[in-house]
Amino acid sequence: MRRYPAVATLGPKSHADVVSDVFATAHPRYDLLNRLLSFRRDVGWRAFAAERMRLPPAGKLLDVATGTADLAIAAARRWPGARVTGIDTAETMLREGRRKVTRGGLSGRIELQRGDALAIPFPAGSFDAAAVAFGMRNFPDRPGALREMARVTAPGGRVLVLEMTFAPARAFRAPYGVYLRRILPFLARLLSPNPAAYAYLADSIMRFPGPEAFSEIMRRAGLAAVEHHALTFGAAYLHVGRVPAVRESSPPPNGTPEGT
Ligand SMILES: C[S@@+](CC[C@H](N)C(=O)[O-])C[C@H]1O[C@@H](n2cnc3c(N)ncnc32)[C@H](O)[C@@H]1O
């Protein structure tokens, strides 16, 4: 069985290597495990994020780290005039995503392509909104990814980050900790082709900044009117920020030390 180093010990390069290995092997049962391990809450969380995109008629959305395209599909269904572009570094995940897009009859409105969140392959202001679901945790440079999402979003548009976070309501904290540390890795050993990926998952959730800290990281990346919404007692958060109508002078080049 594979083993990955603890997230706290990873530098930017080794973090990217671990993430690449995790998602190169995750695709065969990725969707099934997502549903099971989140008690199907992931579907509702993405629907909530899609609702908050507030896309204009015929709006354009960028879904960063689209994986198997669940957020792209939820957004396209919620906003029937919208067109969605999904990018991801893992071709295996994209292949599965393309199959789902075709099965859902959405090939005319959703396009998936290779692309890195840290160097998004589109010009400034190309989209009405940019979103990422369960991807931010995996980026070695989160402020850099946020600045890229803000860059490709038109002034006034939204940047949305949906992420699992270990900042639950007090009464939920102990059981959620046991679930992440013990039960999730145990279930993954039974069900996943790469159980170590789920040990990484639990570790990366527990190390993700709390909602206030992440809101501050978004502000420092140049986003305005930042707000966050707790989902399922704080097991996940949706963060939403706006690209200022008049862009301020560039945000600090390296954001915060949290980037690694
Ligand atoms: C947990 S999956 C989330 C997939 C999907 N957004 C969802 O809602 O299920 C994380 C995805 O992030 C992708 N990823 C990781 N690092 C990336 C990067 N630097 N740029 C783009 N995608 C990346 C992985 O390949 C993987 O598909």
Tab-separated table of C-alpha atoms and ligand atoms in Angstrom:
chain	number	residue	atom	x	y	z
A	1	MET	CA	0.000	0.000	0.000
A	2	ARG	CA	1.195	3.540	-0.820
A	3	ARG	CA	1.926	5.988	2.013
A	4	TYR	CA	2.125	9.760	1.695
A	5	PRO	CA	4.055	12.076	4.018
A	6	ALA	CA	2.059	14.224	6.460
A	7	VAL	CA	0.746	17.391	4.791
A	8	ALA	CA	2.562	19.551	7.381
A	9	THR	CA	5.913	18.237	6.123
A	10	LEU	CA	5.283	18.879	2.416
A	11	GLY	CA	6.950	21.685	0.455
A	12	PRO	CA	5.298	23.126	-2.664
A	13	LYS	CA	6.937	20.644	-5.074
A	14	SER	CA	6.361	17.532	-2.945
A	15	HIS	CA	2.765	18.655	-2.238
A	16	ALA	CA	2.111	18.929	-5.977
A	17	ASP	CA	3.661	15.459	-6.512
A	18	VAL	CA	1.473	13.873	-3.805
A	19	VAL	CA	-1.664	15.539	-5.212
A	20	SER	CA	-0.823	14.408	-8.705
A	21	ASP	CA	-0.360	10.800	-7.515
A	22	VAL	CA	-3.541	10.894	-5.402
A	23	PHE	CA	-5.737	12.051	-8.300
A	24	ALA	CA	-4.062	9.951	-10.983
A	25	THR	CA	-5.280	6.924	-9.024
A	26	ALA	CA	-8.544	8.246	-7.537
A	27	HIS	CA	-10.818	8.297	-10.582
A	28	PRO	CA	-12.265	4.735	-10.698
A	29	ARG	CA	-14.334	5.139	-7.542
A	30	TYR	CA	-13.940	8.848	-6.887
A	31	ASP	CA	-17.620	9.767	-7.256
A	32	LEU	CA	-18.895	6.744	-5.344
A	33	LEU	CA	-16.538	7.402	-2.443
A	34	ASN	CA	-17.400	11.109	-2.397
A	35	ARG	CA	-21.070	10.260	-1.993
A	36	LEU	CA	-20.511	7.562	0.620
A	37	LEU	CA	-17.913	9.338	2.703
A	38	SER	CA	-19.813	12.626	2.831
A	39	PHE	CA	-23.179	10.857	3.370
A	40	ARG	CA	-24.148	12.423	0.008
A	41	ARG	CA	-23.805	15.922	1.490
A	42	ASP	CA	-21.284	16.826	-1.264
A	43	VAL	CA	-24.172	16.993	-3.766
A	44	GLY	CA	-26.081	19.520	-1.648
A	45	TRP	CA	-22.916	21.543	-0.978
A	46	ARG	CA	-22.194	21.859	-4.716
A	47	ALA	CA	-25.843	22.821	-5.372
A	48	PHE	CA	-25.502	25.583	-2.752
A	49	ALA	CA	-22.304	26.815	-4.432
A	50	ALA	CA	-23.975	26.750	-7.859
A	51	GLU	CA	-26.877	28.823	-6.507
A	52	ARG	CA	-24.483	31.451	-5.145
A	53	MET	CA	-22.684	31.876	-8.488
A	54	ARG	CA	-25.472	34.230	-9.585
A	55	LEU	CA	-24.442	33.895	-13.229
A	56	PRO	CA	-25.972	36.370	-15.689
A	57	PRO	CA	-27.969	35.022	-18.662
A	58	ALA	CA	-25.488	33.317	-21.036
A	59	GLY	CA	-22.826	33.813	-18.338
A	60	LYS	CA	-19.449	32.088	-18.381
A	61	LEU	CA	-18.103	30.073	-15.469
A	62	LEU	CA	-14.640	28.668	-14.906
A	63	ASP	CA	-14.605	25.523	-12.737
A	64	VAL	CA	-11.056	25.155	-11.424
A	65	ALA	CA	-9.871	21.643	-10.451
A	66	THR	CA	-13.063	20.352	-12.015
A	67	GLY	CA	-12.108	16.682	-11.499
A	68	THR	CA	-15.003	14.556	-12.738
A	69	ALA	CA	-17.016	17.742	-13.468
A	70	ASP	CA	-19.624	17.538	-10.689
A	71	LEU	CA	-19.555	21.273	-9.967
A	72	ALA	CA	-19.498	22.130	-13.683
A	73	ILE	CA	-22.582	19.944	-14.208
A	74	ALA	CA	-24.407	21.357	-11.144
A	75	ALA	CA	-23.724	24.910	-12.401
A	76	ALA	CA	-24.840	24.168	-15.965
A	77	ARG	CA	-28.102	22.695	-14.659
A	78	ARG	CA	-28.766	25.573	-12.265
A	79	TRP	CA	-28.014	28.252	-14.910
A	80	PRO	CA	-29.431	26.850	-18.156
A	81	GLY	CA	-28.032	29.636	-20.388
A	82	ALA	CA	-24.514	29.406	-18.964
A	83	ARG	CA	-21.385	27.951	-20.538
A	84	VAL	CA	-18.849	26.257	-18.302
A	85	THR	CA	-15.151	25.602	-18.800
A	86	GLY	CA	-13.542	23.127	-16.428
A	87	ILE	CA	-9.787	22.791	-15.965
A	88	ASP	CA	-7.803	20.162	-14.083
A	89	THR	CA	-4.263	18.812	-14.084
A	90	ALA	CA	-5.349	15.130	-13.978
A	91	GLU	CA	-6.265	13.774	-17.400
A	92	THR	CA	-7.747	10.614	-15.835
A	93	MET	CA	-10.269	12.703	-13.846
A	94	LEU	CA	-11.104	14.820	-16.923
A	95	ARG	CA	-11.739	11.696	-19.002
A	96	GLU	CA	-14.306	10.517	-16.455
A	97	GLY	CA	-15.768	14.053	-16.378
A	98	ARG	CA	-16.159	14.149	-20.176
A	99	ARG	CA	-18.069	10.847	-20.070
A	100	LYS	CA	-20.483	12.323	-17.503
A	101	VAL	CA	-20.913	15.575	-19.455
A	102	THR	CA	-21.798	13.605	-22.585
A	103	ARG	CA	-24.159	11.281	-20.692
A	104	GLY	CA	-25.868	14.357	-19.204
A	105	GLY	CA	-26.398	15.885	-22.681
A	106	LEU	CA	-24.268	18.890	-21.725
A	107	SER	CA	-21.400	18.614	-24.232
A	108	GLY	CA	-22.595	21.773	-26.007
A	109	ARG	CA	-22.276	23.832	-22.801
A	110	ILE	CA	-19.432	22.295	-20.788
A	111	GLU	CA	-15.878	21.988	-22.043
A	112	LEU	CA	-13.136	20.311	-20.021
A	113	GLN	CA	-9.437	20.785	-20.631
A	114	ARG	CA	-6.035	20.379	-18.968
A	115	GLY	CA	-5.029	23.430	-16.956
A	116	ASP	CA	-3.230	24.375	-13.756
A	117	ALA	CA	-4.943	26.492	-11.100
A	118	LEU	CA	-1.656	28.285	-10.515
A	119	ALA	CA	-1.292	29.370	-14.168
A	120	ILE	CA	-4.833	29.496	-15.547
A	121	PRO	CA	-4.635	29.388	-19.346
A	122	PHE	CA	-7.078	32.244	-20.079
A	123	PRO	CA	-6.778	36.016	-20.469
A	124	ALA	CA	-7.859	38.439	-17.734
A	125	GLY	CA	-11.604	38.963	-17.343
A	126	SER	CA	-12.616	35.919	-19.433
A	127	PHE	CA	-15.344	34.678	-17.041
A	128	ASP	CA	-18.308	36.009	-15.047
A	129	ALA	CA	-17.359	33.771	-12.120
A	130	ALA	CA	-14.659	31.287	-11.134
A	131	ALA	CA	-15.227	28.487	-8.640
A	132	VAL	CA	-13.341	25.622	-7.092
A	133	ALA	CA	-14.861	22.717	-5.148
A	134	PHE	CA	-12.653	20.587	-2.884
A	135	GLY	CA	-9.573	21.636	-4.837
A	136	MET	CA	-8.174	24.598	-2.878
A	137	ARG	CA	-6.872	22.263	-0.148
A	138	ASN	CA	-4.655	20.577	-2.712
A	139	PHE	CA	-2.967	23.677	-4.117
A	140	PRO	CA	0.542	24.280	-2.824
A	141	ASP	CA	0.089	28.058	-3.313
A	142	ARG	CA	-3.464	29.005	-2.315
A	143	PRO	CA	-3.052	32.801	-2.498
A	144	GLY	CA	-1.550	32.294	-5.968
A	145	ALA	CA	-4.552	30.212	-7.080
A	146	LEU	CA	-6.963	32.837	-5.699
A	147	ARG	CA	-5.132	35.628	-7.515
A	148	GLU	CA	-5.357	33.617	-10.730
A	149	MET	CA	-9.101	33.036	-10.233
A	150	ALA	CA	-9.596	36.754	-9.582
A	151	ARG	CA	-7.518	37.664	-12.647
A	152	VAL	CA	-9.637	35.622	-15.081
A	153	THR	CA	-12.927	36.860	-13.544
A	154	ALA	CA	-14.440	40.087	-14.893
A	155	PRO	CA	-14.724	43.055	-12.501
A	156	GLY	CA	-17.817	42.630	-10.322
A	157	GLY	CA	-17.773	38.837	-10.813
A	158	ARG	CA	-17.623	36.212	-8.086
A	159	VAL	CA	-14.877	33.885	-6.920
A	160	LEU	CA	-16.215	30.912	-4.960
A	161	VAL	CA	-14.344	28.343	-2.918
A	162	LEU	CA	-16.119	25.281	-1.547
A	163	GLU	CA	-13.949	23.299	0.826
A	164	MET	CA	-14.129	20.735	3.589
A	165	THR	CA	-12.790	22.238	6.784
A	166	PHE	CA	-12.148	20.993	10.295
A	167	ALA	CA	-13.994	23.884	11.954
A	168	PRO	CA	-17.260	22.269	12.936
A	169	ALA	CA	-19.775	23.419	15.542
A	170	ARG	CA	-18.506	22.547	19.045
A	171	ALA	CA	-20.839	19.569	19.610
A	172	PHE	CA	-19.850	18.100	16.258
A	173	ARG	CA	-16.084	18.504	16.670
A	174	ALA	CA	-15.251	15.281	18.551
A	175	PRO	CA	-17.326	12.929	16.345
A	176	TYR	CA	-16.089	14.665	13.170
A	177	GLY	CA	-12.471	14.251	14.370
A	178	VAL	CA	-13.017	10.530	15.001
A	179	TYR	CA	-14.689	10.213	11.616
A	180	LEU	CA	-11.808	11.910	9.774
A	181	ARG	CA	-8.987	10.209	11.673
A	182	ARG	CA	-10.395	6.702	12.082
A	183	ILE	CA	-13.570	5.897	10.182
A	184	LEU	CA	-12.813	7.551	6.837
A	185	PRO	CA	-9.380	5.854	6.442
A	186	PHE	CA	-10.939	2.518	7.523
A	187	LEU	CA	-13.752	2.760	4.928
A	188	ALA	CA	-11.251	3.870	2.291
A	189	ARG	CA	-9.126	0.757	3.007
A	190	LEU	CA	-12.181	-1.368	2.234
A	191	LEU	CA	-13.362	0.538	-0.837
A	192	SER	CA	-10.650	2.576	-2.511
A	193	PRO	CA	-8.034	1.424	-5.022
A	194	ASN	CA	-5.646	3.806	-3.189
A	195	PRO	CA	-6.555	4.012	0.535
A	196	ALA	CA	-3.556	6.271	1.252
A	197	ALA	CA	-5.341	8.953	-0.773
A	198	TYR	CA	-7.994	9.104	1.945
A	199	ALA	CA	-5.424	9.392	4.721
A	200	TYR	CA	-4.084	12.386	2.743
A	201	LEU	CA	-7.662	13.672	2.408
A	202	ALA	CA	-8.280	13.561	6.184
A	203	ASP	CA	-4.914	15.163	6.924
A	204	SER	CA	-5.404	17.944	4.361
A	205	ILE	CA	-8.902	18.750	5.695
A	206	MET	CA	-7.589	19.039	9.235
A	207	ARG	CA	-4.807	21.381	8.105
A	208	PHE	CA	-7.001	23.675	6.021
A	209	PRO	CA	-7.364	27.188	7.532
A	210	GLY	CA	-10.519	27.969	9.490
A	211	PRO	CA	-13.210	30.149	7.881
A	212	GLU	CA	-12.037	33.506	9.311
A	213	ALA	CA	-8.426	32.835	8.349
A	214	PHE	CA	-9.403	31.774	4.839
A	215	SER	CA	-11.600	34.875	4.395
A	216	GLU	CA	-8.531	36.957	5.224
A	217	ILE	CA	-6.466	35.051	2.639
A	218	MET	CA	-9.161	35.854	0.047
A	219	ARG	CA	-9.096	39.556	0.939
A	220	ARG	CA	-5.315	39.640	0.650
A	221	ALA	CA	-5.625	38.053	-2.785
A	222	GLY	CA	-7.556	41.175	-3.823
A	223	LEU	CA	-11.157	40.009	-3.354
A	224	ALA	CA	-13.825	42.238	-1.825
A	225	ALA	CA	-17.103	41.671	0.062
A	226	VAL	CA	-15.814	38.300	1.229
A	227	GLU	CA	-18.317	36.130	3.063
A	228	HIS	CA	-18.473	32.506	4.178
A	229	HIS	CA	-21.304	30.077	4.804
A	230	ALA	CA	-21.078	27.059	7.104
A	231	LEU	CA	-22.532	23.878	5.612
A	232	THR	CA	-23.616	20.796	7.587
A	233	PHE	CA	-22.530	22.125	11.008
A	234	GLY	CA	-19.292	23.479	9.539
A	235	ALA	CA	-18.023	20.248	7.944
A	236	ALA	CA	-17.645	22.341	4.787
A	237	TYR	CA	-17.616	26.054	4.025
A	238	LEU	CA	-18.507	28.050	0.960
A	239	HIS	CA	-16.384	31.196	0.636
A	240	VAL	CA	-17.520	33.901	-1.789
A	241	GLY	CA	-15.669	37.063	-2.790
A	242	ARG	CA	-16.111	39.696	-5.505
A	243	VAL	CA	-13.587	41.001	-7.952
A	244	PRO	CA	-13.652	44.756	-7.290
A	245	ALA	CA	-15.355	46.758	-10.051
A	246	VAL	CA	-12.244	48.902	-10.255
A	247	ARG	CA	-9.235	46.702	-9.629
A	248	GLU	CA	-7.028	47.990	-6.858
A	249	SER	CA	-3.275	48.097	-7.339
A	250	SER	CA	-1.777	44.599	-7.319
A	251	PRO	CA	-2.143	42.594	-4.095
A	252	PRO	CA	1.079	41.600	-2.288
A	253	PRO	CA	3.078	39.350	-4.652
A	254	ASN	CA	3.259	36.363	-2.352
A	255	GLY	CA	0.041	36.820	-0.417
A	256	THR	CA	0.527	35.305	3.008
A	257	PRO	CA	2.937	32.738	4.428
A	258	GLU	CA	-0.026	30.340	4.354
A	259	GLY	CA	0.791	29.662	0.686
A	260	THR	CA	2.774	26.499	1.379
B	1	LIG	C1	-11.023	16.474	-4.608
B	1	LIG	S1	-10.948	16.706	-6.359
B	1	LIG	C2	-12.308	17.779	-6.619
B	1	LIG	C3	-12.966	17.575	-7.945
B	1	LIG	C4	-14.260	18.335	-8.193
B	1	LIG	N1	-14.053	19.772	-8.162
B	1	LIG	C5	-15.366	17.952	-7.260
B	1	LIG	O1	-16.160	18.812	-6.870
B	1	LIG	O2	-15.489	16.753	-6.940
B	1	LIG	C6	-9.565	17.766	-6.533
B	1	LIG	C7	-9.123	17.964	-7.966
B	1	LIG	O3	-8.108	18.970	-7.977
B	1	LIG	C8	-7.249	18.680	-9.060
B	1	LIG	N2	-6.023	19.484	-8.902
B	1	LIG	C9	-5.083	19.367	-7.947
B	1	LIG	N3	-4.122	20.303	-8.110
B	1	LIG	C10	-4.492	21.045	-9.187
B	1	LIG	C11	-3.942	22.181	-9.841
B	1	LIG	N4	-2.794	22.739	-9.427
B	1	LIG	N5	-4.595	22.696	-10.896
B	1	LIG	C12	-5.755	22.144	-11.342
B	1	LIG	N6	-6.321	21.053	-10.769
B	1	LIG	C13	-5.701	20.516	-9.703
B	1	LIG	C14	-7.056	17.184	-8.951
B	1	LIG	O4	-6.529	16.621	-10.124
B	1	LIG	C15	-8.485	16.748	-8.644
B	1	LIG	O5	-9.194	16.414	-9.804
